[in-house]
mmCIF file of C-alpha atoms and ligand atoms in Angstrom:
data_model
loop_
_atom_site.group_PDB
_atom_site.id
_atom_site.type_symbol
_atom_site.label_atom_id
_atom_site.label_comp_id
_atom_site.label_asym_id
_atom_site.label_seq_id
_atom_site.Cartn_x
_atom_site.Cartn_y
_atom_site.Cartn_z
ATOM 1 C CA UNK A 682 -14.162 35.573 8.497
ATOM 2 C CA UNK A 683 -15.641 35.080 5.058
ATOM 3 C CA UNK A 684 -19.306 35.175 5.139
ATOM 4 C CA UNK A 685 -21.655 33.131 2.779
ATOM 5 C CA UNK A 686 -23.103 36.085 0.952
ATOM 6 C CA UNK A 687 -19.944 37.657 -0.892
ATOM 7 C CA UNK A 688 -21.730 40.816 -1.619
ATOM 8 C CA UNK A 689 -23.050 41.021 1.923
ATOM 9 C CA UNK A 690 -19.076 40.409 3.269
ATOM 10 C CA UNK A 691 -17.802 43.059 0.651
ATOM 11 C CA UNK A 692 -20.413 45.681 1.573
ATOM 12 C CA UNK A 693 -19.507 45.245 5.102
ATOM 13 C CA UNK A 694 -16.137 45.957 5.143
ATOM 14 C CA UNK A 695 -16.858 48.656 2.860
ATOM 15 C CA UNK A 696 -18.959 50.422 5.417
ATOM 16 C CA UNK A 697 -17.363 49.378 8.546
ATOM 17 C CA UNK A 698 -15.892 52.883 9.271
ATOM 18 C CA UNK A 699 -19.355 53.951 9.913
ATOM 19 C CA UNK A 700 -19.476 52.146 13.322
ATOM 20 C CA UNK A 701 -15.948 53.638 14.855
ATOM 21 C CA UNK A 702 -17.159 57.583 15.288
ATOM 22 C CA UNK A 703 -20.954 56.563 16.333
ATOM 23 C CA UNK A 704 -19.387 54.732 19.489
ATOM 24 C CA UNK A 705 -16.769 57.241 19.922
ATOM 25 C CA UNK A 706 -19.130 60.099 19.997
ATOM 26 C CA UNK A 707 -21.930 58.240 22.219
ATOM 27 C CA UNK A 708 -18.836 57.673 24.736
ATOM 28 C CA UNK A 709 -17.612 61.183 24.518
ATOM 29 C CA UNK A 710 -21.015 62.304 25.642
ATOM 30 C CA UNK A 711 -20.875 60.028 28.126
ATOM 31 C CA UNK A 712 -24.298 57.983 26.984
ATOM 32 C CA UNK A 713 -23.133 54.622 28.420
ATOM 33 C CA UNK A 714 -22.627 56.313 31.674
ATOM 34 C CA UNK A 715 -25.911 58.255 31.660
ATOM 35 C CA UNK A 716 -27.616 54.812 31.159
ATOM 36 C CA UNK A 717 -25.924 53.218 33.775
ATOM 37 C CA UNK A 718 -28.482 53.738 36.866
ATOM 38 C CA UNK A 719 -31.224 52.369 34.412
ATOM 39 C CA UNK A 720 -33.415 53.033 31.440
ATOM 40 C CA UNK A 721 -33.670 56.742 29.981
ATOM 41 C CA UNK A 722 -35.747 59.276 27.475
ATOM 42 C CA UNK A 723 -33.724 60.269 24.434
ATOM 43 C CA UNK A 724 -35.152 63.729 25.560
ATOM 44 C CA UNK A 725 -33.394 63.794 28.775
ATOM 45 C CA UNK A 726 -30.013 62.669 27.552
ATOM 46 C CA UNK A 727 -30.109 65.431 24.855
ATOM 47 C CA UNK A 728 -30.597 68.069 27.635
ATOM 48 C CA UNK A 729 -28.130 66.657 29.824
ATOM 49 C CA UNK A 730 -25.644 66.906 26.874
ATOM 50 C CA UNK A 731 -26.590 69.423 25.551
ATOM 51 C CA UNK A 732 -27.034 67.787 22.002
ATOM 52 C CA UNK A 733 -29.553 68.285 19.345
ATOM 53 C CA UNK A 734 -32.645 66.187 20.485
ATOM 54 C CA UNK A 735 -33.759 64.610 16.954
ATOM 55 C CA UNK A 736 -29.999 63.870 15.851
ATOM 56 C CA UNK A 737 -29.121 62.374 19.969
ATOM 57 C CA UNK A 738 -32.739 60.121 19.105
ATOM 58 C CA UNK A 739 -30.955 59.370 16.263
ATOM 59 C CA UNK A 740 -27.760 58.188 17.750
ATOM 60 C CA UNK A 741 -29.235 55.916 20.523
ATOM 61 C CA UNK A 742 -31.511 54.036 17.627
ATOM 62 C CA UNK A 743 -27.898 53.001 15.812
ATOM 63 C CA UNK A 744 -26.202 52.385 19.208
ATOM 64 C CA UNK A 745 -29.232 49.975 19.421
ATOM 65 C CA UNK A 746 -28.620 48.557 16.205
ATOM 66 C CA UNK A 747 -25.279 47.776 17.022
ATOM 67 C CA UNK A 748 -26.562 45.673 19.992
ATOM 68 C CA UNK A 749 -25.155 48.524 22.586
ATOM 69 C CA UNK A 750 -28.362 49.707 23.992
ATOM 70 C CA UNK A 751 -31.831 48.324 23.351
ATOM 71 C CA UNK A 752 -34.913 50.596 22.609
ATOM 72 C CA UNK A 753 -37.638 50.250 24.721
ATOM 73 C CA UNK A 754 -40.306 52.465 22.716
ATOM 74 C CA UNK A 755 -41.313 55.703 23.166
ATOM 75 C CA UNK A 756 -38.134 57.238 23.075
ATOM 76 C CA UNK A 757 -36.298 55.528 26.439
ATOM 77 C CA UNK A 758 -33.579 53.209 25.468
ATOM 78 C CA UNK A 759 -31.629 50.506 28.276
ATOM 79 C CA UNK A 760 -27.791 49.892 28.360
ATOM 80 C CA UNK A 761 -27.105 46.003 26.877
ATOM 81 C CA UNK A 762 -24.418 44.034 28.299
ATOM 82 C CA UNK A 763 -22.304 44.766 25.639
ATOM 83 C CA UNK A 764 -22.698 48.344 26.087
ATOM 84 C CA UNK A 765 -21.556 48.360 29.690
ATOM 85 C CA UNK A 766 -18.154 48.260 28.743
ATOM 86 C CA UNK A 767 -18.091 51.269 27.135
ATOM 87 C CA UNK A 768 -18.674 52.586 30.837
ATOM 88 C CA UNK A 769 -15.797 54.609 32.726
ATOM 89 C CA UNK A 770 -14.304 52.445 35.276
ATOM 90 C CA UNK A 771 -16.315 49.640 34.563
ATOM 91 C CA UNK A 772 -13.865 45.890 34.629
ATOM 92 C CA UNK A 773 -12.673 45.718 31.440
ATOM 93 C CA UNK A 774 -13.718 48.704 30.132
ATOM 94 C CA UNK A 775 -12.884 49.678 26.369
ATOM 95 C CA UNK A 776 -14.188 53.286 26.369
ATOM 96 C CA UNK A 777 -10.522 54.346 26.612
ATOM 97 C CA UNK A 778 -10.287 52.324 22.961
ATOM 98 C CA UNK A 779 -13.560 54.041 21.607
ATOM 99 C CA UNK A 780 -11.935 57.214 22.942
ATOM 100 C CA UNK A 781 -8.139 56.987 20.832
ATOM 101 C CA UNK A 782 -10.186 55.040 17.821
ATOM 102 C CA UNK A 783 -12.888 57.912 17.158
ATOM 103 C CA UNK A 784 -10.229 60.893 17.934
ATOM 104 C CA UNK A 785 -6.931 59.658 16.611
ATOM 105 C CA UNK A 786 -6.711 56.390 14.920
ATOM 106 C CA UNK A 787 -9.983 56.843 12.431
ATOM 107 C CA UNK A 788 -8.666 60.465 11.538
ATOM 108 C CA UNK A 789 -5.184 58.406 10.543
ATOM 109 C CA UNK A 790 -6.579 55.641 8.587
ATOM 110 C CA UNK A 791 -8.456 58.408 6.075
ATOM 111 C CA UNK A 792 -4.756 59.220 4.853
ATOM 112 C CA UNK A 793 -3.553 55.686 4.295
ATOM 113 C CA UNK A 794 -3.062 56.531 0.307
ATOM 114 C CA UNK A 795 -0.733 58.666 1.451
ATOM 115 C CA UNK A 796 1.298 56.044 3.854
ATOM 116 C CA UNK A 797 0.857 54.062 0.776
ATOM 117 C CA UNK A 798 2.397 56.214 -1.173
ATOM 118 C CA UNK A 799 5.034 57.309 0.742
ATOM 119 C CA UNK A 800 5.579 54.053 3.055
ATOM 120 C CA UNK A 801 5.770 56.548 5.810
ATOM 121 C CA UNK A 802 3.397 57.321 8.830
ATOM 122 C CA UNK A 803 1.003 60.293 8.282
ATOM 123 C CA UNK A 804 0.929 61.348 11.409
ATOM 124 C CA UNK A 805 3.767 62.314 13.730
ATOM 125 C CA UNK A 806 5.521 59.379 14.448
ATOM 126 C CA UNK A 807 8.410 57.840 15.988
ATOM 127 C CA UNK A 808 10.176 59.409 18.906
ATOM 128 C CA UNK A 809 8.643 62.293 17.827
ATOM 129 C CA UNK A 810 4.926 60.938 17.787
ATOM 130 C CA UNK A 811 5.395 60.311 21.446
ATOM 131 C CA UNK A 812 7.160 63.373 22.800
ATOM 132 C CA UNK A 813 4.616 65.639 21.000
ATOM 133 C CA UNK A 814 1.569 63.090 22.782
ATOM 134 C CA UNK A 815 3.309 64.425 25.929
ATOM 135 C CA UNK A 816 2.728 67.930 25.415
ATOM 136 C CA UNK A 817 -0.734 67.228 25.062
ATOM 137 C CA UNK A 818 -1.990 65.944 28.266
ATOM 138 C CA UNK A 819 -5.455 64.491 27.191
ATOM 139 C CA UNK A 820 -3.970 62.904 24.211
ATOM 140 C CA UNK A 821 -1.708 61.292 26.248
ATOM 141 C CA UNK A 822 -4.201 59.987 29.097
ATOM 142 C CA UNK A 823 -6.218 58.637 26.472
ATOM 143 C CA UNK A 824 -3.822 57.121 24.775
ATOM 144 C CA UNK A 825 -2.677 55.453 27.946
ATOM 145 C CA UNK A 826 -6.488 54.835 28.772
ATOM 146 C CA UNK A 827 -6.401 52.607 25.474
ATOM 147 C CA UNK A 828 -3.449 50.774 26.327
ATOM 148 C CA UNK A 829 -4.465 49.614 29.647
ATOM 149 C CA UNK A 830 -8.404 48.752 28.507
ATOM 150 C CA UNK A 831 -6.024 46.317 25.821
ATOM 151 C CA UNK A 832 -3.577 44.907 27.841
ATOM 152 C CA UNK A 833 -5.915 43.830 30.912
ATOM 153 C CA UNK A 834 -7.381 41.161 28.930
ATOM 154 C CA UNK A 835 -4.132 39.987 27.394
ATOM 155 C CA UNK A 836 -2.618 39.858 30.757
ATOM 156 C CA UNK A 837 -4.799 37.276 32.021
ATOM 157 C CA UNK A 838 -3.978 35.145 29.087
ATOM 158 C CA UNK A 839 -0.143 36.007 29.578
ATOM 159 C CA UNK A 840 -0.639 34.579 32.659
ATOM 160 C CA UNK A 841 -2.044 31.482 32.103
ATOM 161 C CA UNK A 842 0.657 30.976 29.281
ATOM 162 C CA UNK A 843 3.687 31.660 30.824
ATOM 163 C CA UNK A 844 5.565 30.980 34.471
ATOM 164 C CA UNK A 845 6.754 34.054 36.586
ATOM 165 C CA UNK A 846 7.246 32.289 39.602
ATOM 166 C CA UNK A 847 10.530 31.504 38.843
ATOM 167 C CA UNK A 848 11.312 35.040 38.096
ATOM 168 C CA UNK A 849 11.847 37.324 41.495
ATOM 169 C CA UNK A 850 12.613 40.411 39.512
ATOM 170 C CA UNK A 851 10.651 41.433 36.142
ATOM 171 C CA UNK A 852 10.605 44.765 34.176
ATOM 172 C CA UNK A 853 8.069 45.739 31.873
ATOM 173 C CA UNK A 854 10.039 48.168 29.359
ATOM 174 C CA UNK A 855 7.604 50.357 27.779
ATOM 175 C CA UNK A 856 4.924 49.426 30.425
ATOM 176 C CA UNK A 857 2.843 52.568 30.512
ATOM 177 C CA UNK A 858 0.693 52.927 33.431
ATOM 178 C CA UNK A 859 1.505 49.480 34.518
ATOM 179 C CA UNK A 860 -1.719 47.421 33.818
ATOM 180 C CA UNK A 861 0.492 44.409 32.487
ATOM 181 C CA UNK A 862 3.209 44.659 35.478
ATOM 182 C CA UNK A 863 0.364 44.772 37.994
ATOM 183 C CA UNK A 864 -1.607 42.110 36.841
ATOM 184 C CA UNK A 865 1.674 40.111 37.493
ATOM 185 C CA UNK A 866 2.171 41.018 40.398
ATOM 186 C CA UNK A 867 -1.069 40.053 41.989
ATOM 187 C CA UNK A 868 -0.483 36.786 40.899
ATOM 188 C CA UNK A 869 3.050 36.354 42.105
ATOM 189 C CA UNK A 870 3.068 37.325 45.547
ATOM 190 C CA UNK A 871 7.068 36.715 45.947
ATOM 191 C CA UNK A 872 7.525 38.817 42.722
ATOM 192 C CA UNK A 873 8.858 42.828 42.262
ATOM 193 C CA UNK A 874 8.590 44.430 39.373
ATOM 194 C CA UNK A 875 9.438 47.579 37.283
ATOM 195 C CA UNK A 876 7.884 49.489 34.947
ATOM 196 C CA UNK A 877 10.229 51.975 32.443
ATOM 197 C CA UNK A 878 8.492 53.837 30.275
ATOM 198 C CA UNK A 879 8.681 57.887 29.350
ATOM 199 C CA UNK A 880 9.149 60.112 32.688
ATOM 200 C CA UNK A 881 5.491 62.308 32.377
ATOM 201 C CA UNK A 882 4.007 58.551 32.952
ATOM 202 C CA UNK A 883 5.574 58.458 36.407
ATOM 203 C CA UNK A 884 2.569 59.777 38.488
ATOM 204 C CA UNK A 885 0.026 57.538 36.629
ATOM 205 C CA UNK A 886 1.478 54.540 37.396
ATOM 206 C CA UNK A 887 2.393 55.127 40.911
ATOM 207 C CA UNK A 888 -1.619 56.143 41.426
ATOM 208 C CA UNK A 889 -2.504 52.818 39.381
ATOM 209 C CA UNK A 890 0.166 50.878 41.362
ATOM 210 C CA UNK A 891 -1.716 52.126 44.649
ATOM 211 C CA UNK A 892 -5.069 51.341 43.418
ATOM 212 C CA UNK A 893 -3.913 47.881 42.374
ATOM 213 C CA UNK A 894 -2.258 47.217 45.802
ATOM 214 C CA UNK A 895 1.046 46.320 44.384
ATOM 215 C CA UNK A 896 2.600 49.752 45.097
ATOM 216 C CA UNK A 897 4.948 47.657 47.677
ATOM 217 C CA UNK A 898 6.405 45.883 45.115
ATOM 218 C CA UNK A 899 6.101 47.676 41.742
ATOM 219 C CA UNK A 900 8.579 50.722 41.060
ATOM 220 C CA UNK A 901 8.135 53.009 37.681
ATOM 221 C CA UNK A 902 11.576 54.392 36.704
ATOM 222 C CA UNK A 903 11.298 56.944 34.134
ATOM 223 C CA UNK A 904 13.780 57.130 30.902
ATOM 224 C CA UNK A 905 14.085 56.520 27.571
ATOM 225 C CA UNK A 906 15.060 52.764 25.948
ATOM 226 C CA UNK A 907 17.069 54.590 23.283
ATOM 227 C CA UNK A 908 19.710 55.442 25.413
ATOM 228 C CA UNK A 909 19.424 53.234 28.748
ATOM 229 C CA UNK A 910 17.487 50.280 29.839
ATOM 230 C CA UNK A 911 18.159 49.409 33.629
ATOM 231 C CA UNK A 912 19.736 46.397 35.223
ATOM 232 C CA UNK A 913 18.859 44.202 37.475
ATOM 233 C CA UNK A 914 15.817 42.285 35.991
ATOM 234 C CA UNK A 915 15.880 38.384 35.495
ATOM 235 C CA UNK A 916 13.450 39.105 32.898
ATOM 236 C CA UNK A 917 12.858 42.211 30.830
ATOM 237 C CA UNK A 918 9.236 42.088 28.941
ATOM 238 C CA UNK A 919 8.326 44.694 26.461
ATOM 239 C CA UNK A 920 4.246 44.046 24.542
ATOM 240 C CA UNK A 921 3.189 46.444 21.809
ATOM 241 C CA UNK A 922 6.764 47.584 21.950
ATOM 242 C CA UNK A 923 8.713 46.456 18.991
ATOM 243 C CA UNK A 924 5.442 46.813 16.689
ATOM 244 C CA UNK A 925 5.970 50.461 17.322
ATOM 245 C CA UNK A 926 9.337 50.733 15.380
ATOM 246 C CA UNK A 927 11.279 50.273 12.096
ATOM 247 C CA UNK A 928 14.032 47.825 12.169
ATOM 248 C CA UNK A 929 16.640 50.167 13.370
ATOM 249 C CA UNK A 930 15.329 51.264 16.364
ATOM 250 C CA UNK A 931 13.894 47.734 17.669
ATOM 251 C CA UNK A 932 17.376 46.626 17.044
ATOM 252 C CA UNK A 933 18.947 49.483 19.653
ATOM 253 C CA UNK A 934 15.720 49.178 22.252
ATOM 254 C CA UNK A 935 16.814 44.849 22.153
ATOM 255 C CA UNK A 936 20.153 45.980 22.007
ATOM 256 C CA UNK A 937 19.930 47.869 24.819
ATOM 257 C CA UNK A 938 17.689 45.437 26.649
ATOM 258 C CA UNK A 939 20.236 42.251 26.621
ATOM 259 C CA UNK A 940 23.350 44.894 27.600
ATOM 260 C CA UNK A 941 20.483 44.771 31.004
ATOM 261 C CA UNK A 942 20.460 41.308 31.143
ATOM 262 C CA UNK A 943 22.733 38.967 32.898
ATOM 263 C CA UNK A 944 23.804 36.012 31.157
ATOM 264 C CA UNK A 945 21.054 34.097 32.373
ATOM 265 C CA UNK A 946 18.316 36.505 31.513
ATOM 266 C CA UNK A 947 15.190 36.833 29.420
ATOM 267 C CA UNK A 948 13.591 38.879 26.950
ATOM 268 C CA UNK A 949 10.028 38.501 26.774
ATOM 269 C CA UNK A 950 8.754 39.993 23.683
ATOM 270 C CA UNK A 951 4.877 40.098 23.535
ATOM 271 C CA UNK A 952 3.668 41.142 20.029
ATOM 272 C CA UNK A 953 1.033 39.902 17.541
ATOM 273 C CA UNK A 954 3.186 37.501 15.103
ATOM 274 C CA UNK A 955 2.513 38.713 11.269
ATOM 275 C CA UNK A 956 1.759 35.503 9.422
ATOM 276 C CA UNK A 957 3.961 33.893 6.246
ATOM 277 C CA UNK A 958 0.891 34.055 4.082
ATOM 278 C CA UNK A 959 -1.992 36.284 5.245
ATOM 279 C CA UNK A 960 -5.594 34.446 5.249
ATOM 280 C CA UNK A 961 -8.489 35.420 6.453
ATOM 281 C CA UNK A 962 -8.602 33.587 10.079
ATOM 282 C CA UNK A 963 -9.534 35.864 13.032
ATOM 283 C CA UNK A 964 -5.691 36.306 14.399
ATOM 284 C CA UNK A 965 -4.521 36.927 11.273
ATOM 285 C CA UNK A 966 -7.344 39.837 10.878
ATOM 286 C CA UNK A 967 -6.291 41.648 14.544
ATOM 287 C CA UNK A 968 -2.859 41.900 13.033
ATOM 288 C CA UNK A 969 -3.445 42.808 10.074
ATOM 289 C CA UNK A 970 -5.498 46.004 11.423
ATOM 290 C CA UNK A 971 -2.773 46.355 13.734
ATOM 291 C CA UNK A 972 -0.081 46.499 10.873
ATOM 292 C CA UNK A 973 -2.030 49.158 8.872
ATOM 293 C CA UNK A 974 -2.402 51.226 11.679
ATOM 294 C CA UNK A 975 1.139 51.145 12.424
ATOM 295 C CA UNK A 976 1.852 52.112 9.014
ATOM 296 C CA UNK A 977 -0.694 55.042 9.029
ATOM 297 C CA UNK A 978 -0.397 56.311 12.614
ATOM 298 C CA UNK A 979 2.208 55.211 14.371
ATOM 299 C CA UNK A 980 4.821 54.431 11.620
ATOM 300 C CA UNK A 981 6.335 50.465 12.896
ATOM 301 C CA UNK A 982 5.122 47.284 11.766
ATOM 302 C CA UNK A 983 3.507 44.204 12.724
ATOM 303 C CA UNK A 984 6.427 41.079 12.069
ATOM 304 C CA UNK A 985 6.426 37.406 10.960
ATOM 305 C CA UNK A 986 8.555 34.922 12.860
ATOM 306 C CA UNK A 987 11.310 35.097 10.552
ATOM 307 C CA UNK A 988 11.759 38.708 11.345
ATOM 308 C CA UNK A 989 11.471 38.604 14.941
ATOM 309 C CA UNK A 990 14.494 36.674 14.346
ATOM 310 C CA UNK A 991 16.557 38.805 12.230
ATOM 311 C CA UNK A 992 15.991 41.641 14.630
ATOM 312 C CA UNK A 993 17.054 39.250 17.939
ATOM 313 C CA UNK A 994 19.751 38.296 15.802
ATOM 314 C CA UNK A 995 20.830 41.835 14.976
ATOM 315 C CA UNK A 996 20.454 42.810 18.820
ATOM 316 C CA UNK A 997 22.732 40.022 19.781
ATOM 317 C CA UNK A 998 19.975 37.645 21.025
ATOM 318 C CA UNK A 999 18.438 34.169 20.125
ATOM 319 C CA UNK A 1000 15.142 33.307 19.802
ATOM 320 C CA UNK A 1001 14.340 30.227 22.263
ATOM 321 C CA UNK A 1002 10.878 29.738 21.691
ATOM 322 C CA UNK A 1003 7.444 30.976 21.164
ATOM 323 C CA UNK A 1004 4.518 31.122 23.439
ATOM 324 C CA UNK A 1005 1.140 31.292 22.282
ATOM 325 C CA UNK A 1006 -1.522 32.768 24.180
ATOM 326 C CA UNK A 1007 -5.351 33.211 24.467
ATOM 327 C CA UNK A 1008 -4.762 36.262 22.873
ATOM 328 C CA UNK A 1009 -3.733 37.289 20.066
ATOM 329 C CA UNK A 1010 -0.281 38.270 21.269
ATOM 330 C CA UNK A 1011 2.453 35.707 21.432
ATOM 331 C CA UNK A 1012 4.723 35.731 23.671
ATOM 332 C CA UNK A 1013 8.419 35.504 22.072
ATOM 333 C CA UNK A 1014 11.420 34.495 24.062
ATOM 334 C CA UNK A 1015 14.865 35.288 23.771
ATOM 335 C CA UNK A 1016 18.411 35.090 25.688
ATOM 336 C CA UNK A 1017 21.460 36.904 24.863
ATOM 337 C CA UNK A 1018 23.447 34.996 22.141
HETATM 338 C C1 SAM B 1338 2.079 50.875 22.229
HETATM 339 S S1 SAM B 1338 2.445 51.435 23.836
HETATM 340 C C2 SAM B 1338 2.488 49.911 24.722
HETATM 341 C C3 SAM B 1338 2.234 50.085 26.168
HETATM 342 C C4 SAM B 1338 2.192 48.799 27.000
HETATM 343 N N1 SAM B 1338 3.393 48.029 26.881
HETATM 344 C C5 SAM B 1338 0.972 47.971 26.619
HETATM 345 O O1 SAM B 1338 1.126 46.990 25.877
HETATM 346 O O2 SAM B 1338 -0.122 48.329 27.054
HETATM 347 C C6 SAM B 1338 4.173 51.894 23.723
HETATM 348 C C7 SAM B 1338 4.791 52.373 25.023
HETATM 349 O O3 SAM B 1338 6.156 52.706 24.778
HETATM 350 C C8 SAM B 1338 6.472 53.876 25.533
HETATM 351 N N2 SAM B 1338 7.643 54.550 24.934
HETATM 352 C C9 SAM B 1338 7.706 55.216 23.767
HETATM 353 N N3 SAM B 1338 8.955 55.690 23.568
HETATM 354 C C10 SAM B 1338 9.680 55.326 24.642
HETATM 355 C C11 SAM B 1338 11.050 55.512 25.011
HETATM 356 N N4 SAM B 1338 11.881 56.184 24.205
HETATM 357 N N5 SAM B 1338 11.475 54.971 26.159
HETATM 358 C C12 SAM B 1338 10.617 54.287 26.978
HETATM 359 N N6 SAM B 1338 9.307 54.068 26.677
HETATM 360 C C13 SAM B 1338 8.846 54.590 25.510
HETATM 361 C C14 SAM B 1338 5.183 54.681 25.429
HETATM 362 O O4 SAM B 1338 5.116 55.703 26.405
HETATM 363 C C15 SAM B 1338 4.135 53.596 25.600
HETATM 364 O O5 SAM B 1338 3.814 53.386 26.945
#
């Protein structure tokens, strides 16, 4: 992570912000996609958006900076590789991340003193965060949007990590629109699987289920972990799930999850393991950012080993091992006690 010039490094991450609202606005105007058919004038994708010409000019030359477009001259600019994933519906699309980053997330992170402070979430948060996300419709679906354009990626490496076939009945607890139960799915023929998650998520997945072609074996049941998780899985998985809470409520969602389980059965936690002593290696960064925007926005944590295992041991389960993967999640294993 360190670079060789220390001031270089230090002005860098003192600036970094800058970059988060420049893609979020070029993807909320829907520049990537306007590119997409080939090169364009500056002029033309001002009038199509309706945005000032010499500021839109403006935009596309730091876009190209940032290695998202190049500028050809005389005002026409050309989508880069890299910029192609800021597409809609492109494969493995992040404009759903650009989208929650630029709207929600950066707007969070400018109150961290406060979550400093106060060692609380700024924003609503908790149980409360996500019901009031569900009375706002286009929060919600980009929200959702973000998930899936983070978990698609992981779910490949999850994959190549870890053995479902001897599984012939998973559920993905706090699956939202099912990108992680799916990609299972396709890759297990013999396998069926359920996603739980909040109920206003029900018509999502079933549409992303159909699209995926897995709507034959993939069910969404609609509830909430604090008061039921359903039987009947050999394995219950849960990513980004835990990271979202304080200690008391991951111990009541596990708690809830291994009074599901058989004796035989599994948790599969997949989270981003918080390390002993924080360096500056790559993994270490992801969750790092993913810790202080769980304090500021979402108001749970990011863990180390040692308390994964005070929560499993709290919920009545044992640890059995860890899985790393590809990613930066790791995929934590644990049977009832
Ligand atoms: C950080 S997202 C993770 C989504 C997904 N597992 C992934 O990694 O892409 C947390 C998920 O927990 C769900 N959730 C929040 N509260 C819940 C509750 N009380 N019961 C069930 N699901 C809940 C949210 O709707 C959301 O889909």
């Amino acid at each position: 992570m360190t670079q060789t010039d220390p001031r270089a490094h230090v002005m860098g991450l003192i600036t970094a912000c800058w970059t988060t609202p420049v893609i979020g606005v070029a993807s909320r105007l829907g520049l990537f996609d306007a590119l997409a058919a080939g090169p364009r004038a500056d002029a033309d994708l001002a009038a199509e958006t309706g945005s000032h010409p010499g500021a839109l000019r403006r935009l596309m030359r730091a876009l190209a900076v940032l290695g998202l477009c190049r500028d050809l001259g005389n005002g026409k600019f050309e989508l880069t590789e890299a910029g192609r994933l800021l597409r809609a519906g492109e494969s493995g699309s992040v404009r759903g991340a650009a989208l929650h980053w630029s709207d929600r997330l950066w707007g969070a992170l400018s109150q961290l003193e406060q979550s400093v402070m106060t060692g609380k979430a700024w924003s609503i948060s908790g149980q409360a965060g996500f019901e009031h996300m569900a009375r706002d419709p286009e929060q919600m679906a980009m929200f959702h949007q973000s998930m899936a354009d983070l978990t698609r990626p992981v779910a490949r490496a999850v994959l190549d990590a870890y053995d479902f076939s001897r599984f012939s009945r998973v559920m993905d607890l706090g699956g939202s629109t099912g990108a992680l139960m799916a990609a299972i799915l396709k890759a297990h023929p013999g396998l069926t699987g359920q996603v739980f998650d909040l109920p206003d998520l029900a018509d999502a997945a079933k549409t992303y289920f159909e699209a995926e072609g897995v709507s034959d074996r993939a069910a969404f049941v609609g509830g909430s972990f604090f008061e039921e998780v359903p039987s009947g899985a050999q394995a219950i998985m849960m990513k980004m799930i835990i990271h979202d809470w304080l200690d008391e409520e991951a111990v009541i969602i596990l708690s809830n999850t291994r009074k599901a389980l058989g004796r035989d059965g599994l948790v599969l936690v997949m989270d981003r393991i918080a390390p002993e002593i924080a360096t500056d290696e790559r993994s270490a960064y992801a969750t790092m950012r993913a810790d202080i925007t769980m304090l500021v926005a979402a108001g749970g944590k990011e863990r180390t080993r040692a308390e994964f295992e005070a929560l499993f041991a709290a919920a009545g389960l044992k640890l059995q091992r860890i899985i790393p993967t590809a990613s930066e999640f790791a995929i934590l294993e644990a049977a009832p006690a």
